[in-house]
mmCIF file of C-alpha atoms and ligand atoms in Angstrom:
data_model
loop_
_atom_site.group_PDB
_atom_site.id
_atom_site.type_symbol
_atom_site.label_atom_id
_atom_site.label_comp_id
_atom_site.label_asym_id
_atom_site.label_seq_id
_atom_site.Cartn_x
_atom_site.Cartn_y
_atom_site.Cartn_z
ATOM 1 C CA MET A 44 -32.998 -14.642 17.486
ATOM 2 C CA LEU A 45 -30.795 -17.105 19.318
ATOM 3 C CA SER A 46 -33.826 -19.073 20.474
ATOM 4 C CA LYS A 47 -35.073 -19.312 16.885
ATOM 5 C CA LEU A 48 -31.788 -20.280 15.240
ATOM 6 C CA GLY A 49 -32.406 -24.013 15.509
ATOM 7 C CA LYS A 50 -29.578 -26.369 14.576
ATOM 8 C CA VAL A 51 -26.796 -24.292 13.052
ATOM 9 C CA PRO A 52 -22.984 -24.634 13.138
ATOM 10 C CA ASP A 53 -21.247 -23.166 16.219
ATOM 11 C CA GLU A 54 -19.525 -20.533 14.049
ATOM 12 C CA VAL A 55 -22.906 -19.180 12.922
ATOM 13 C CA ARG A 56 -24.237 -19.123 16.461
ATOM 14 C CA ALA A 57 -21.060 -17.339 17.618
ATOM 15 C CA VAL A 58 -21.681 -14.521 15.095
ATOM 16 C CA MET A 59 -25.116 -13.907 16.644
ATOM 17 C CA GLU A 60 -23.833 -14.225 20.212
ATOM 18 C CA ASN A 61 -20.985 -11.783 19.642
ATOM 19 C CA SER A 62 -23.127 -9.138 17.931
ATOM 20 C CA GLU A 63 -23.880 -6.157 20.162
ATOM 21 C CA LEU A 64 -27.492 -4.982 20.038
ATOM 22 C CA ASP A 65 -26.454 -1.358 19.578
ATOM 23 C CA ALA A 66 -24.539 -2.368 16.420
ATOM 24 C CA PHE A 67 -27.877 -2.689 14.591
ATOM 25 C CA ARG A 68 -29.459 0.235 12.829
ATOM 26 C CA CYS A 69 -32.940 -0.080 11.370
ATOM 27 C CA SER A 70 -33.938 1.622 8.159
ATOM 28 C CA HIS A 71 -36.671 1.214 5.587
ATOM 29 C CA VAL A 72 -36.199 -1.274 2.770
ATOM 30 C CA ARG A 73 -35.755 0.755 -0.418
ATOM 31 C CA TYR A 74 -36.602 -0.063 -3.989
ATOM 32 C CA ARG A 75 -35.548 1.770 -7.132
ATOM 33 C CA PRO A 76 -38.028 1.390 -9.987
ATOM 34 C CA ALA A 77 -36.674 0.348 -13.390
ATOM 35 C CA TRP A 78 -37.457 3.676 -15.075
ATOM 36 C CA GLU A 79 -35.215 5.514 -12.585
ATOM 37 C CA LEU A 80 -32.363 3.247 -13.636
ATOM 38 C CA LEU A 81 -33.275 3.786 -17.268
ATOM 39 C CA TRP A 82 -33.141 7.580 -17.148
ATOM 40 C CA GLY A 83 -30.918 8.316 -14.140
ATOM 41 C CA ASN A 84 -27.134 8.682 -14.085
ATOM 42 C CA ILE A 85 -25.089 5.740 -12.891
ATOM 43 C CA SER A 86 -21.878 7.688 -13.358
ATOM 44 C CA LYS A 87 -21.040 11.360 -13.656
ATOM 45 C CA GLY A 88 -17.513 12.624 -14.240
ATOM 46 C CA SER A 89 -15.204 10.599 -12.025
ATOM 47 C CA VAL A 90 -17.963 9.388 -9.668
ATOM 48 C CA CYS A 91 -20.271 6.384 -9.918
ATOM 49 C CA VAL A 92 -22.719 4.450 -7.760
ATOM 50 C CA ALA A 93 -22.580 0.731 -6.970
ATOM 51 C CA GLY A 94 -24.290 -1.802 -4.719
ATOM 52 C CA ASP A 95 -27.504 -0.863 -2.958
ATOM 53 C CA ALA A 96 -26.877 2.787 -3.789
ATOM 54 C CA LEU A 97 -27.359 1.787 -7.438
ATOM 55 C CA HIS A 98 -29.924 -1.004 -7.335
ATOM 56 C CA PRO A 99 -31.880 -1.277 -4.081
ATOM 57 C CA MET A 100 -34.265 -4.185 -4.651
ATOM 58 C CA VAL A 101 -36.668 -6.357 -2.682
ATOM 59 C CA PRO A 102 -34.828 -9.363 -1.215
ATOM 60 C CA ASP A 103 -37.010 -12.071 -2.822
ATOM 61 C CA ILE A 104 -34.449 -13.360 -5.345
ATOM 62 C CA GLY A 105 -31.470 -12.997 -2.993
ATOM 63 C CA GLN A 106 -29.417 -11.054 -5.522
ATOM 64 C CA GLY A 107 -28.807 -7.622 -3.936
ATOM 65 C CA GLY A 108 -25.448 -8.499 -2.386
ATOM 66 C CA CYS A 109 -24.454 -10.691 -5.351
ATOM 67 C CA ALA A 110 -25.190 -7.809 -7.724
ATOM 68 C CA ALA A 111 -23.070 -5.521 -5.522
ATOM 69 C CA LEU A 112 -20.166 -7.966 -5.973
ATOM 70 C CA GLU A 113 -20.801 -8.021 -9.745
ATOM 71 C CA ASP A 114 -20.661 -4.204 -9.715
ATOM 72 C CA GLY A 115 -17.273 -4.373 -8.034
ATOM 73 C CA VAL A 116 -15.780 -6.799 -10.570
ATOM 74 C CA VAL A 117 -17.221 -4.984 -13.620
ATOM 75 C CA LEU A 118 -16.086 -1.625 -12.223
ATOM 76 C CA ALA A 119 -12.548 -2.922 -11.679
ATOM 77 C CA ARG A 120 -12.490 -4.390 -15.223
ATOM 78 C CA CYS A 121 -13.802 -1.227 -16.908
ATOM 79 C CA LEU A 122 -11.418 1.056 -15.014
ATOM 80 C CA GLY A 123 -8.506 -1.314 -15.615
ATOM 81 C CA GLU A 124 -9.220 -1.541 -19.357
ATOM 82 C CA ALA A 125 -9.583 2.235 -19.714
ATOM 83 C CA LEU A 126 -6.333 2.904 -17.877
ATOM 84 C CA LEU A 127 -4.371 0.186 -19.688
ATOM 85 C CA LYS A 128 -5.751 0.870 -23.186
ATOM 86 C CA ASN A 129 -4.721 4.496 -23.227
ATOM 87 C CA LYS A 130 -1.382 4.118 -21.514
ATOM 88 C CA LYS A 131 0.488 4.169 -24.817
ATOM 89 C CA GLN A 132 -1.231 7.357 -25.952
ATOM 90 C CA GLU A 133 -0.024 9.373 -22.953
ATOM 91 C CA ILE A 134 0.454 13.067 -23.482
ATOM 92 C CA LYS A 135 3.879 14.332 -22.472
ATOM 93 C CA GLY A 136 3.108 17.600 -20.550
ATOM 94 C CA LYS A 137 2.596 17.272 -16.774
ATOM 95 C CA GLY A 138 -0.672 19.258 -16.546
ATOM 96 C CA GLU A 139 -2.054 17.396 -19.545
ATOM 97 C CA GLU A 140 -1.310 14.056 -17.891
ATOM 98 C CA GLY A 141 -3.759 14.733 -15.041
ATOM 99 C CA LYS A 142 -6.492 15.749 -17.493
ATOM 100 C CA GLU A 143 -5.846 12.675 -19.608
ATOM 101 C CA GLU A 144 -6.105 10.414 -16.570
ATOM 102 C CA TYR A 145 -9.388 12.049 -15.556
ATOM 103 C CA LYS A 146 -10.729 11.455 -19.075
ATOM 104 C CA ARG A 147 -9.664 7.806 -18.955
ATOM 105 C CA ILE A 148 -11.389 7.286 -15.604
ATOM 106 C CA GLU A 149 -14.526 8.977 -16.947
ATOM 107 C CA MET A 150 -14.462 6.661 -19.995
ATOM 108 C CA GLY A 151 -14.085 3.596 -17.750
ATOM 109 C CA LEU A 152 -16.987 4.689 -15.552
ATOM 110 C CA ASN A 153 -19.200 5.364 -18.575
ATOM 111 C CA LYS A 154 -18.518 1.843 -19.803
ATOM 112 C CA TYR A 155 -19.299 0.458 -16.344
ATOM 113 C CA ALA A 156 -22.602 2.400 -16.331
ATOM 114 C CA ARG A 157 -23.555 1.071 -19.784
ATOM 115 C CA GLU A 158 -22.744 -2.523 -18.807
ATOM 116 C CA ARG A 159 -24.595 -2.432 -15.510
ATOM 117 C CA LYS A 160 -27.724 -0.560 -16.557
ATOM 118 C CA TRP A 161 -29.693 -3.422 -18.169
ATOM 119 C CA ARG A 162 -28.457 -6.032 -15.726
ATOM 120 C CA CYS A 163 -29.702 -3.883 -12.819
ATOM 121 C CA ILE A 164 -33.031 -3.190 -14.540
ATOM 122 C CA ASP A 165 -33.435 -6.924 -15.144
ATOM 123 C CA LEU A 166 -32.648 -7.834 -11.510
ATOM 124 C CA THR A 167 -34.736 -5.137 -9.812
ATOM 125 C CA PHE A 168 -37.717 -5.822 -12.083
ATOM 126 C CA THR A 169 -37.478 -9.613 -11.619
ATOM 127 C CA ALA A 170 -37.167 -9.238 -7.841
ATOM 128 C CA TYR A 171 -40.269 -7.045 -7.807
ATOM 129 C CA ALA A 172 -42.266 -9.460 -9.993
ATOM 130 C CA VAL A 173 -41.239 -12.472 -7.851
ATOM 131 C CA SER A 174 -42.141 -10.628 -4.664
ATOM 132 C CA PHE A 175 -45.522 -9.696 -6.158
ATOM 133 C CA ILE A 176 -46.281 -13.327 -7.078
ATOM 134 C CA GLN A 177 -45.027 -14.717 -3.776
ATOM 135 C CA GLU A 178 -46.799 -12.247 -1.550
ATOM 136 C CA SER A 179 -50.127 -11.893 -3.364
ATOM 137 C CA GLU A 180 -53.081 -13.314 -1.500
ATOM 138 C CA GLY A 181 -56.304 -14.866 -2.770
ATOM 139 C CA LYS A 182 -57.269 -18.340 -3.936
ATOM 140 C CA ILE A 183 -56.676 -17.809 -7.663
ATOM 141 C CA MET A 184 -53.210 -16.394 -7.103
ATOM 142 C CA ALA A 185 -52.341 -19.187 -4.650
ATOM 143 C CA PHE A 186 -53.514 -21.768 -7.217
ATOM 144 C CA LEU A 187 -51.491 -20.184 -10.048
ATOM 145 C CA ARG A 188 -48.458 -19.830 -7.789
ATOM 146 C CA ASN A 189 -48.510 -23.436 -6.629
ATOM 147 C CA LYS A 190 -49.477 -24.962 -9.982
ATOM 148 C CA PHE A 191 -47.558 -22.893 -12.529
ATOM 149 C CA PHE A 192 -45.250 -20.276 -11.075
ATOM 150 C CA SER A 193 -43.280 -22.340 -8.513
ATOM 151 C CA PRO A 194 -41.129 -24.288 -11.033
ATOM 152 C CA ILE A 195 -40.715 -21.181 -13.207
ATOM 153 C CA LEU A 196 -39.622 -19.119 -10.201
ATOM 154 C CA ALA A 197 -37.124 -21.755 -9.080
ATOM 155 C CA ARG A 198 -35.549 -21.835 -12.584
ATOM 156 C CA LEU A 199 -35.558 -18.044 -12.725
ATOM 157 C CA LEU A 200 -33.635 -17.734 -9.452
ATOM 158 C CA PHE A 201 -30.826 -19.966 -10.744
ATOM 159 C CA LYS A 202 -30.797 -18.211 -14.111
ATOM 160 C CA LYS A 203 -30.506 -14.741 -12.591
ATOM 161 C CA ALA A 204 -27.642 -15.831 -10.352
ATOM 162 C CA ASP A 205 -25.648 -17.062 -13.351
ATOM 163 C CA PHE A 206 -23.811 -13.989 -14.625
ATOM 164 C CA ASP A 207 -20.426 -13.606 -16.281
ATOM 165 C CA CYS A 208 -18.669 -10.441 -15.098
ATOM 166 C CA GLY A 209 -15.872 -10.843 -17.673
ATOM 167 C CA LYS A 210 -12.188 -11.420 -17.038
ATOM 168 C CA LEU A 211 -9.953 -9.093 -15.084
ATOM 169 C CA ARG A 212 -6.670 -8.525 -16.924
ATOM 170 C CA SER A 213 -3.395 -7.934 -15.139
ATOM 171 C CA PRO A 214 -1.150 -5.144 -16.521
HETATM 172 C C1 FAD B 221 -33.640 -9.133 4.547
HETATM 173 C C2 FAD B 221 -32.572 -9.080 3.482
HETATM 174 C C3 FAD B 221 -32.132 -10.267 2.903
HETATM 175 C C4 FAD B 221 -31.154 -10.264 1.915
HETATM 176 N N1 FAD B 221 -30.738 -11.440 1.359
HETATM 177 C C5 FAD B 221 -29.794 -11.437 0.409
HETATM 178 C C6 FAD B 221 -29.334 -12.669 -0.187
HETATM 179 O O1 FAD B 221 -29.779 -13.767 0.151
HETATM 180 N N2 FAD B 221 -28.402 -12.596 -1.166
HETATM 181 C C7 FAD B 221 -27.873 -11.415 -1.573
HETATM 182 O O2 FAD B 221 -27.036 -11.410 -2.473
HETATM 183 N N3 FAD B 221 -28.274 -10.232 -1.013
HETATM 184 C C8 FAD B 221 -29.206 -10.213 -0.036
HETATM 185 N N4 FAD B 221 -29.615 -9.021 0.536
HETATM 186 C C9 FAD B 221 -29.079 -7.759 0.039
HETATM 187 C C10 FAD B 221 -27.680 -7.411 0.547
HETATM 188 O O3 FAD B 221 -27.631 -7.470 1.949
HETATM 189 C C11 FAD B 221 -27.343 -5.985 0.069
HETATM 190 O O4 FAD B 221 -27.704 -5.849 -1.282
HETATM 191 C C12 FAD B 221 -25.862 -5.698 0.211
HETATM 192 O O5 FAD B 221 -25.487 -5.755 1.569
HETATM 193 C C13 FAD B 221 -25.528 -4.321 -0.361
HETATM 194 O O6 FAD B 221 -24.187 -4.061 -0.179
HETATM 195 P P1 FAD B 221 -23.650 -2.586 -0.226
HETATM 196 O O7 FAD B 221 -22.184 -2.684 0.007
HETATM 197 O O8 FAD B 221 -24.116 -1.901 -1.462
HETATM 198 O O9 FAD B 221 -24.372 -1.811 0.963
HETATM 199 P P2 FAD B 221 -24.278 -2.100 2.531
HETATM 200 O O10 FAD B 221 -24.012 -3.544 2.816
HETATM 201 O O11 FAD B 221 -25.516 -1.478 3.119
HETATM 202 O O12 FAD B 221 -22.983 -1.291 2.950
HETATM 203 C C14 FAD B 221 -23.010 0.114 3.098
HETATM 204 C C15 FAD B 221 -22.079 0.465 4.220
HETATM 205 O O13 FAD B 221 -21.912 1.887 4.268
HETATM 206 C C16 FAD B 221 -21.964 2.290 5.606
HETATM 207 N N5 FAD B 221 -22.373 3.705 5.616
HETATM 208 C C17 FAD B 221 -23.600 4.218 5.418
HETATM 209 N N6 FAD B 221 -23.581 5.551 5.502
HETATM 210 C C18 FAD B 221 -22.299 5.891 5.747
HETATM 211 C C19 FAD B 221 -21.636 7.126 5.912
HETATM 212 N N7 FAD B 221 -22.275 8.281 5.856
HETATM 213 N N8 FAD B 221 -20.304 7.102 6.143
HETATM 214 C C20 FAD B 221 -19.625 5.934 6.185
HETATM 215 N N9 FAD B 221 -20.216 4.718 6.012
HETATM 216 C C21 FAD B 221 -21.523 4.717 5.806
HETATM 217 C C22 FAD B 221 -22.954 1.364 6.269
HETATM 218 O O14 FAD B 221 -22.747 1.310 7.659
HETATM 219 C C23 FAD B 221 -22.618 0.046 5.587
HETATM 220 O O15 FAD B 221 -21.612 -0.669 6.261
HETATM 221 C C24 FAD B 221 -30.592 -9.014 1.523
HETATM 222 C C25 FAD B 221 -31.022 -7.820 2.125
HETATM 223 C C26 FAD B 221 -32.011 -7.848 3.090
HETATM 224 C C27 FAD B 221 -32.431 -6.547 3.739
#
């Protein structure tokens, strides 16, 4: 890898040089089809999935890690809103308080799941379609790709990266 790095800043080269070979673990690239996201659970009770556990996708649009960051912000916002909104309606008894908090967390996670579902379907499907177009062989496909798809794909990449996660409120 070091021999193929070319001209990169010293800091980047240092990351490679200081990485131990036994720190790498290889595993298969995973993909979750859109219908699994459509029908599957993103949250259940007080548990939810985020990042690659939620939306493993092919790397062709470079959005897997970005989407994981989006998950984090949306999750924090949904949990924060659920906990703040219901603060005034707190039930007095001690045992009831725990149940109420659990319900609030569940509500927040349900909202997170609703908000993320279509965004994740959109990203995983787009990544798959882009990978299909980019990796297909044959003269006709190469012609279509070079003539028509290239500018569309470039615009699409920027469009998909532009996502508003909403504002995080402080208590
Ligand atoms: C070739 C390639 C290129 C990519 N390019 C881009 C790009 O340009 N832009 C982009 O946004 N994304 C890109 N991605 C995707 C991005 O790397 C991932 O989507 C992102 O790292 C997912 O983050 P995550 O936190 O969900 O999972 P991970 O980063 O995989 O983190 C999971 C962590 O959990 C740890 N773990 C696993 N099992 C256990 C366990 N049992 N106990 C404790 N810890 C455990 C792992 O060691 C790991 O540290 C690319 C991916 C690949 C493969």
